[in-house]
Amino acid sequence: MKHLTMIPKTARRAAAIIGAASAAGLIAASAAVAAGSSGAVLAADTSRAAPAAVRACTADDLGAWVAVSQLNGTAGSSYYPLQFTNLSRHACAMRGFPGVSAVDRNLHQLGRPAGRDHVIPVRTVVLAPGATAHAILRYGDVAVATSPGCHPTFRTFELRIYPPGQRHATYAAFDFEVCSHAGPVYMGIEPVQAGVGTHSG
């Protein structure tokens, strides 16, 4: 995994993100805690937005990383939890789909942004300080390798991630082969879910 210190916007978050990942007990152990403790992540109902007192999570509130150790693969695609930890001192809410695209070291976008995978309902997730939510990121390795117009490259440096409803991005290390041209949609993203993501979802 590449070091986030190479990009100023993420340098200040690097230690906090690594600490959050460590505190997650290598992801899987913390998932059990999150599932069993209502204080870790507070999930609102599936149809309403968060209470007015809880503002939306911004890029400045969140640390993000791809849990590569929690790979869940099928023929032609790999699925990774994209984790979001609330690094602020206040609760914030996430609802819907993050905006995700791969970028090079100069923050130039590589290929098309991730499409939206409508496989689960959209829910409002309220993150307490220090709590983690996730969205499943689908990476189509076959699409990258075989699709006309893709022009695969290993120049990927990070994912540029816009929290749902936000116009400012945070970043997560990502060094997979991707499309360099705006050809196929080779990534997909699901809505944000409560809790730490694991290989089982």
PDB file of C-alpha atoms in Angstrom:
ATOM      1  CA  MET A   1       0.000   0.000   0.000  1.00  0.00           C
ATOM      2  CA  LYS A   2       1.453   3.358  -0.964  1.00  0.00           C
ATOM      3  CA  HIS A   3       2.081   6.023   1.646  1.00  0.00           C
ATOM      4  CA  LEU A   4      -0.486   8.796   1.819  1.00  0.00           C
ATOM      5  CA  THR A   5       2.189  11.270   2.871  1.00  0.00           C
ATOM      6  CA  MET A   6       2.953  11.983  -0.769  1.00  0.00           C
ATOM      7  CA  ILE A   7      -0.227  14.015  -1.176  1.00  0.00           C
ATOM      8  CA  PRO A   8      -0.743  17.030   1.109  1.00  0.00           C
ATOM      9  CA  LYS A   9      -4.503  16.609   1.479  1.00  0.00           C
ATOM     10  CA  THR A  10      -4.070  13.169   2.962  1.00  0.00           C
ATOM     11  CA  ALA A  11      -0.774  13.522   4.769  1.00  0.00           C
ATOM     12  CA  ARG A  12      -2.376  14.772   7.969  1.00  0.00           C
ATOM     13  CA  ARG A  13      -4.778  11.845   8.007  1.00  0.00           C
ATOM     14  CA  ALA A  14      -2.293   9.044   7.337  1.00  0.00           C
ATOM     15  CA  ALA A  15      -1.397   8.275  10.951  1.00  0.00           C
ATOM     16  CA  ALA A  16      -5.014   8.475  12.056  1.00  0.00           C
ATOM     17  CA  ILE A  17      -6.174   6.148   9.290  1.00  0.00           C
ATOM     18  CA  ILE A  18      -3.465   3.603  10.045  1.00  0.00           C
ATOM     19  CA  GLY A  19      -4.339   3.843  13.720  1.00  0.00           C
ATOM     20  CA  ALA A  20      -8.003   3.321  12.930  1.00  0.00           C
ATOM     21  CA  ALA A  21      -7.206   0.260  10.848  1.00  0.00           C
ATOM     22  CA  SER A  22      -5.072  -1.143  13.662  1.00  0.00           C
ATOM     23  CA  ALA A  23      -7.772  -0.411  16.197  1.00  0.00           C
ATOM     24  CA  ALA A  24     -10.163  -2.311  13.968  1.00  0.00           C
ATOM     25  CA  GLY A  25      -8.255  -5.466  14.863  1.00  0.00           C
ATOM     26  CA  LEU A  26      -7.228  -6.149  11.265  1.00  0.00           C
ATOM     27  CA  ILE A  27     -10.830  -5.399  10.257  1.00  0.00           C
ATOM     28  CA  ALA A  28     -12.500  -8.711  11.026  1.00  0.00           C
ATOM     29  CA  ALA A  29     -12.279  -8.645  14.811  1.00  0.00           C
ATOM     30  CA  SER A  30     -13.760  -5.186  15.001  1.00  0.00           C
ATOM     31  CA  ALA A  31     -16.627  -6.197  12.754  1.00  0.00           C
ATOM     32  CA  ALA A  32     -17.946  -8.437  15.488  1.00  0.00           C
ATOM     33  CA  VAL A  33     -17.710  -5.577  17.971  1.00  0.00           C
ATOM     34  CA  ALA A  34     -19.504  -3.200  15.613  1.00  0.00           C
ATOM     35  CA  ALA A  35     -22.243  -5.719  15.004  1.00  0.00           C
ATOM     36  CA  GLY A  36     -22.772  -6.322  18.693  1.00  0.00           C
ATOM     37  CA  SER A  37     -22.485  -2.775  20.004  1.00  0.00           C
ATOM     38  CA  SER A  38     -25.076  -0.147  19.230  1.00  0.00           C
ATOM     39  CA  GLY A  39     -22.621   2.525  20.361  1.00  0.00           C
ATOM     40  CA  ALA A  40     -20.084   1.868  17.613  1.00  0.00           C
ATOM     41  CA  VAL A  41     -22.190   2.851  14.615  1.00  0.00           C
ATOM     42  CA  LEU A  42     -25.722   4.144  14.842  1.00  0.00           C
ATOM     43  CA  ALA A  43     -27.861   3.227  11.837  1.00  0.00           C
ATOM     44  CA  ALA A  44     -31.007   5.233  11.158  1.00  0.00           C
ATOM     45  CA  ASP A  45     -33.993   3.821   9.292  1.00  0.00           C
ATOM     46  CA  THR A  46     -33.789   2.967   5.596  1.00  0.00           C
ATOM     47  CA  SER A  47     -36.086   5.654   4.237  1.00  0.00           C
ATOM     48  CA  ARG A  48     -35.279   8.882   6.047  1.00  0.00           C
ATOM     49  CA  ALA A  49     -32.277  11.131   6.088  1.00  0.00           C
ATOM     50  CA  ALA A  50     -30.280  11.645   9.284  1.00  0.00           C
ATOM     51  CA  PRO A  51     -31.755  13.915  11.968  1.00  0.00           C
ATOM     52  CA  ALA A  52     -31.195  17.593  11.270  1.00  0.00           C
ATOM     53  CA  ALA A  53     -28.846  17.839  14.262  1.00  0.00           C
ATOM     54  CA  VAL A  54     -26.419  15.398  12.628  1.00  0.00           C
ATOM     55  CA  ARG A  55     -24.680  16.961   9.659  1.00  0.00           C
ATOM     56  CA  ALA A  56     -23.336  15.051   6.683  1.00  0.00           C
ATOM     57  CA  CYS A  57     -19.819  13.633   6.853  1.00  0.00           C
ATOM     58  CA  THR A  58     -17.358  15.664   4.812  1.00  0.00           C
ATOM     59  CA  ALA A  59     -13.993  14.689   3.367  1.00  0.00           C
ATOM     60  CA  ASP A  60     -12.318  16.522   6.257  1.00  0.00           C
ATOM     61  CA  ASP A  61     -14.194  14.330   8.755  1.00  0.00           C
ATOM     62  CA  LEU A  62     -13.212  11.007   7.223  1.00  0.00           C
ATOM     63  CA  GLY A  63     -10.235   8.741   6.824  1.00  0.00           C
ATOM     64  CA  ALA A  64     -10.637   6.207   4.010  1.00  0.00           C
ATOM     65  CA  TRP A  65      -8.809   3.036   3.010  1.00  0.00           C
ATOM     66  CA  VAL A  66      -9.339  -0.084   0.916  1.00  0.00           C
ATOM     67  CA  ALA A  67      -9.306  -3.240   3.053  1.00  0.00           C
ATOM     68  CA  VAL A  68      -7.326  -5.356   0.586  1.00  0.00           C
ATOM     69  CA  SER A  69      -7.012  -8.197   3.098  1.00  0.00           C
ATOM     70  CA  GLN A  70     -10.799  -8.625   2.993  1.00  0.00           C
ATOM     71  CA  LEU A  71     -10.927  -9.577  -0.689  1.00  0.00           C
ATOM     72  CA  ASN A  72     -14.020 -11.458  -1.855  1.00  0.00           C
ATOM     73  CA  GLY A  73     -13.673 -12.476  -5.507  1.00  0.00           C
ATOM     74  CA  THR A  74     -15.831 -13.940  -8.229  1.00  0.00           C
ATOM     75  CA  ALA A  75     -15.124 -14.684 -11.883  1.00  0.00           C
ATOM     76  CA  GLY A  76     -13.852 -11.466 -13.413  1.00  0.00           C
ATOM     77  CA  SER A  77     -14.383  -9.207 -10.391  1.00  0.00           C
ATOM     78  CA  SER A  78     -12.937  -8.606  -6.941  1.00  0.00           C
ATOM     79  CA  TYR A  79     -14.811  -7.009  -4.054  1.00  0.00           C
ATOM     80  CA  TYR A  80     -13.137  -4.926  -1.355  1.00  0.00           C
ATOM     81  CA  PRO A  81     -14.613  -3.011   1.587  1.00  0.00           C
ATOM     82  CA  LEU A  82     -13.895   0.681   1.231  1.00  0.00           C
ATOM     83  CA  GLN A  83     -13.716   1.760   4.874  1.00  0.00           C
ATOM     84  CA  PHE A  84     -14.648   5.198   6.231  1.00  0.00           C
ATOM     85  CA  THR A  85     -13.631   6.187   9.771  1.00  0.00           C
ATOM     86  CA  ASN A  86     -14.948   9.326  11.426  1.00  0.00           C
ATOM     87  CA  LEU A  87     -11.793  11.141  12.559  1.00  0.00           C
ATOM     88  CA  SER A  88     -13.652  14.203  13.807  1.00  0.00           C
ATOM     89  CA  ARG A  89     -14.869  14.948  17.328  1.00  0.00           C
ATOM     90  CA  HIS A  90     -18.539  15.006  16.370  1.00  0.00           C
ATOM     91  CA  ALA A  91     -21.044  12.569  14.931  1.00  0.00           C
ATOM     92  CA  CYS A  92     -21.746  12.815  11.217  1.00  0.00           C
ATOM     93  CA  ALA A  93     -24.035  11.033   8.765  1.00  0.00           C
ATOM     94  CA  MET A  94     -23.482   9.230   5.469  1.00  0.00           C
ATOM     95  CA  ARG A  95     -26.245   8.204   3.085  1.00  0.00           C
ATOM     96  CA  GLY A  96     -25.962   6.868  -0.434  1.00  0.00           C
ATOM     97  CA  PHE A  97     -23.143   6.256  -2.878  1.00  0.00           C
ATOM     98  CA  PRO A  98     -19.618   7.653  -2.608  1.00  0.00           C
ATOM     99  CA  GLY A  99     -18.098   9.016  -5.803  1.00  0.00           C
ATOM    100  CA  VAL A 100     -14.994   6.954  -6.622  1.00  0.00           C
ATOM    101  CA  SER A 101     -12.357   7.226  -9.339  1.00  0.00           C
ATOM    102  CA  ALA A 102      -8.715   6.205  -9.743  1.00  0.00           C
ATOM    103  CA  VAL A 103      -6.104   8.952 -10.083  1.00  0.00           C
ATOM    104  CA  ASP A 104      -2.389   9.107 -10.836  1.00  0.00           C
ATOM    105  CA  ARG A 105       0.278  10.946  -8.827  1.00  0.00           C
ATOM    106  CA  ASN A 106      -0.768  14.234 -10.428  1.00  0.00           C
ATOM    107  CA  LEU A 107      -4.412  13.571  -9.468  1.00  0.00           C
ATOM    108  CA  HIS A 108      -5.398  13.069 -13.107  1.00  0.00           C
ATOM    109  CA  GLN A 109      -8.348  10.692 -13.383  1.00  0.00           C
ATOM    110  CA  LEU A 110      -7.636   7.283 -14.912  1.00  0.00           C
ATOM    111  CA  GLY A 111     -10.576   5.900 -16.838  1.00  0.00           C
ATOM    112  CA  ARG A 112     -14.214   6.307 -15.896  1.00  0.00           C
ATOM    113  CA  PRO A 113     -15.536   6.733 -12.353  1.00  0.00           C
ATOM    114  CA  ALA A 114     -17.065   3.785 -10.534  1.00  0.00           C
ATOM    115  CA  GLY A 115     -20.627   2.970 -11.467  1.00  0.00           C
ATOM    116  CA  ARG A 116     -23.346   2.536  -8.870  1.00  0.00           C
ATOM    117  CA  ASP A 117     -24.170  -1.041  -7.907  1.00  0.00           C
ATOM    118  CA  HIS A 118     -27.783  -1.115  -6.707  1.00  0.00           C
ATOM    119  CA  VAL A 119     -27.607  -4.408  -4.835  1.00  0.00           C
ATOM    120  CA  ILE A 120     -28.613  -3.257  -1.342  1.00  0.00           C
ATOM    121  CA  PRO A 121     -30.995  -0.561  -0.036  1.00  0.00           C
ATOM    122  CA  VAL A 122     -29.712   2.944   0.640  1.00  0.00           C
ATOM    123  CA  ARG A 123     -29.557   3.585   4.386  1.00  0.00           C
ATOM    124  CA  THR A 124     -28.558   6.505   6.561  1.00  0.00           C
ATOM    125  CA  VAL A 125     -25.542   5.694   8.727  1.00  0.00           C
ATOM    126  CA  VAL A 126     -24.640   7.966  11.625  1.00  0.00           C
ATOM    127  CA  LEU A 127     -20.995   7.669  12.610  1.00  0.00           C
ATOM    128  CA  ALA A 128     -19.933   8.467  16.149  1.00  0.00           C
ATOM    129  CA  PRO A 129     -16.383   9.831  16.537  1.00  0.00           C
ATOM    130  CA  GLY A 130     -13.965   6.994  15.847  1.00  0.00           C
ATOM    131  CA  ALA A 131     -16.611   4.725  14.301  1.00  0.00           C
ATOM    132  CA  THR A 132     -16.276   3.100  10.881  1.00  0.00           C
ATOM    133  CA  ALA A 133     -18.696   2.484   8.014  1.00  0.00           C
ATOM    134  CA  HIS A 134     -17.991   0.913   4.639  1.00  0.00           C
ATOM    135  CA  ALA A 135     -19.088   0.580   1.033  1.00  0.00           C
ATOM    136  CA  ILE A 136     -18.245  -2.432  -1.131  1.00  0.00           C
ATOM    137  CA  LEU A 137     -15.971  -1.559  -4.051  1.00  0.00           C
ATOM    138  CA  ARG A 138     -16.133  -3.850  -7.080  1.00  0.00           C
ATOM    139  CA  TYR A 139     -13.003  -3.991  -9.244  1.00  0.00           C
ATOM    140  CA  GLY A 140     -13.358  -5.621 -12.660  1.00  0.00           C
ATOM    141  CA  ASP A 141      -9.951  -7.046 -13.458  1.00  0.00           C
ATOM    142  CA  VAL A 142     -11.248  -8.809 -16.576  1.00  0.00           C
ATOM    143  CA  ALA A 143     -12.789  -5.560 -17.833  1.00  0.00           C
ATOM    144  CA  VAL A 144      -9.436  -3.827 -17.426  1.00  0.00           C
ATOM    145  CA  ALA A 145      -7.533  -6.619 -19.162  1.00  0.00           C
ATOM    146  CA  THR A 146      -9.832  -7.230 -22.134  1.00  0.00           C
ATOM    147  CA  SER A 147     -12.074  -4.227 -22.832  1.00  0.00           C
ATOM    148  CA  PRO A 148     -11.406  -2.251 -26.017  1.00  0.00           C
ATOM    149  CA  GLY A 149     -10.482   1.361 -25.343  1.00  0.00           C
ATOM    150  CA  CYS A 150      -9.276   0.704 -21.803  1.00  0.00           C
ATOM    151  CA  HIS A 151      -5.509   0.957 -22.382  1.00  0.00           C
ATOM    152  CA  PRO A 152      -4.506  -0.598 -19.027  1.00  0.00           C
ATOM    153  CA  THR A 153      -1.918   1.139 -16.890  1.00  0.00           C
ATOM    154  CA  PHE A 154      -0.248   0.659 -13.514  1.00  0.00           C
ATOM    155  CA  ARG A 155       0.065   4.419 -12.997  1.00  0.00           C
ATOM    156  CA  THR A 156      -2.649   4.320 -10.328  1.00  0.00           C
ATOM    157  CA  PHE A 157      -1.706   6.060  -7.115  1.00  0.00           C
ATOM    158  CA  GLU A 158      -4.933   6.499  -5.186  1.00  0.00           C
ATOM    159  CA  LEU A 159      -8.687   6.470  -5.267  1.00  0.00           C
ATOM    160  CA  ARG A 160     -10.305   9.878  -5.167  1.00  0.00           C
ATOM    161  CA  ILE A 161     -13.417   9.526  -3.023  1.00  0.00           C
ATOM    162  CA  TYR A 162     -16.264  11.971  -2.632  1.00  0.00           C
ATOM    163  CA  PRO A 163     -18.420  11.198   0.408  1.00  0.00           C
ATOM    164  CA  PRO A 164     -22.126  11.018  -0.506  1.00  0.00           C
ATOM    165  CA  GLY A 165     -23.485  14.455  -1.348  1.00  0.00           C
ATOM    166  CA  GLN A 166     -20.094  16.195  -1.037  1.00  0.00           C
ATOM    167  CA  ARG A 167     -17.947  18.109  -3.518  1.00  0.00           C
ATOM    168  CA  HIS A 168     -14.593  17.789  -1.778  1.00  0.00           C
ATOM    169  CA  ALA A 169     -12.677  14.522  -1.854  1.00  0.00           C
ATOM    170  CA  THR A 170     -10.601  12.373   0.414  1.00  0.00           C
ATOM    171  CA  TYR A 171      -8.122   9.762  -0.860  1.00  0.00           C
ATOM    172  CA  ALA A 172      -7.232   6.116  -0.297  1.00  0.00           C
ATOM    173  CA  ALA A 173      -4.194   4.190  -1.552  1.00  0.00           C
ATOM    174  CA  PHE A 174      -4.956   1.919  -4.514  1.00  0.00           C
ATOM    175  CA  ASP A 175      -2.218   0.447  -6.732  1.00  0.00           C
ATOM    176  CA  PHE A 176      -4.173  -1.860  -9.044  1.00  0.00           C
ATOM    177  CA  GLU A 177      -4.025  -1.894 -12.832  1.00  0.00           C
ATOM    178  CA  VAL A 178      -6.743   0.383 -14.188  1.00  0.00           C
ATOM    179  CA  CYS A 179      -7.949   1.859 -17.460  1.00  0.00           C
ATOM    180  CA  SER A 180      -6.082   4.942 -18.584  1.00  0.00           C
ATOM    181  CA  HIS A 181      -8.749   6.062 -21.084  1.00  0.00           C
ATOM    182  CA  ALA A 182     -12.455   6.762 -20.651  1.00  0.00           C
ATOM    183  CA  GLY A 183     -13.561   3.387 -21.951  1.00  0.00           C
ATOM    184  CA  PRO A 184     -15.362   0.756 -19.883  1.00  0.00           C
ATOM    185  CA  VAL A 185     -16.720   1.192 -16.372  1.00  0.00           C
ATOM    186  CA  TYR A 186     -14.303  -1.116 -14.558  1.00  0.00           C
ATOM    187  CA  MET A 187     -15.295  -0.307 -10.963  1.00  0.00           C
ATOM    188  CA  GLY A 188     -18.579  -0.281  -9.109  1.00  0.00           C
ATOM    189  CA  ILE A 189     -19.540   1.020  -5.678  1.00  0.00           C
ATOM    190  CA  GLU A 190     -22.401   0.080  -3.365  1.00  0.00           C
ATOM    191  CA  PRO A 191     -24.148   2.419  -0.891  1.00  0.00           C
ATOM    192  CA  VAL A 192     -22.543   3.093   2.458  1.00  0.00           C
ATOM    193  CA  GLN A 193     -23.332   0.505   5.119  1.00  0.00           C
ATOM    194  CA  ALA A 194     -22.926   0.582   8.871  1.00  0.00           C
ATOM    195  CA  GLY A 195     -19.958  -1.135  10.503  1.00  0.00           C
ATOM    196  CA  VAL A 196     -16.544  -2.376   9.454  1.00  0.00           C
ATOM    197  CA  GLY A 197     -16.544  -4.223   6.126  1.00  0.00           C
ATOM    198  CA  THR A 198     -15.192  -7.756   5.893  1.00  0.00           C
ATOM    199  CA  HIS A 199     -14.816 -10.357   3.123  1.00  0.00           C
ATOM    200  CA  SER A 200     -18.402 -11.445   3.791  1.00  0.00           C
ATOM    201  CA  GLY A 201     -19.869  -7.998   3.227  1.00  0.00           C
TER     202      GLY A 201
END
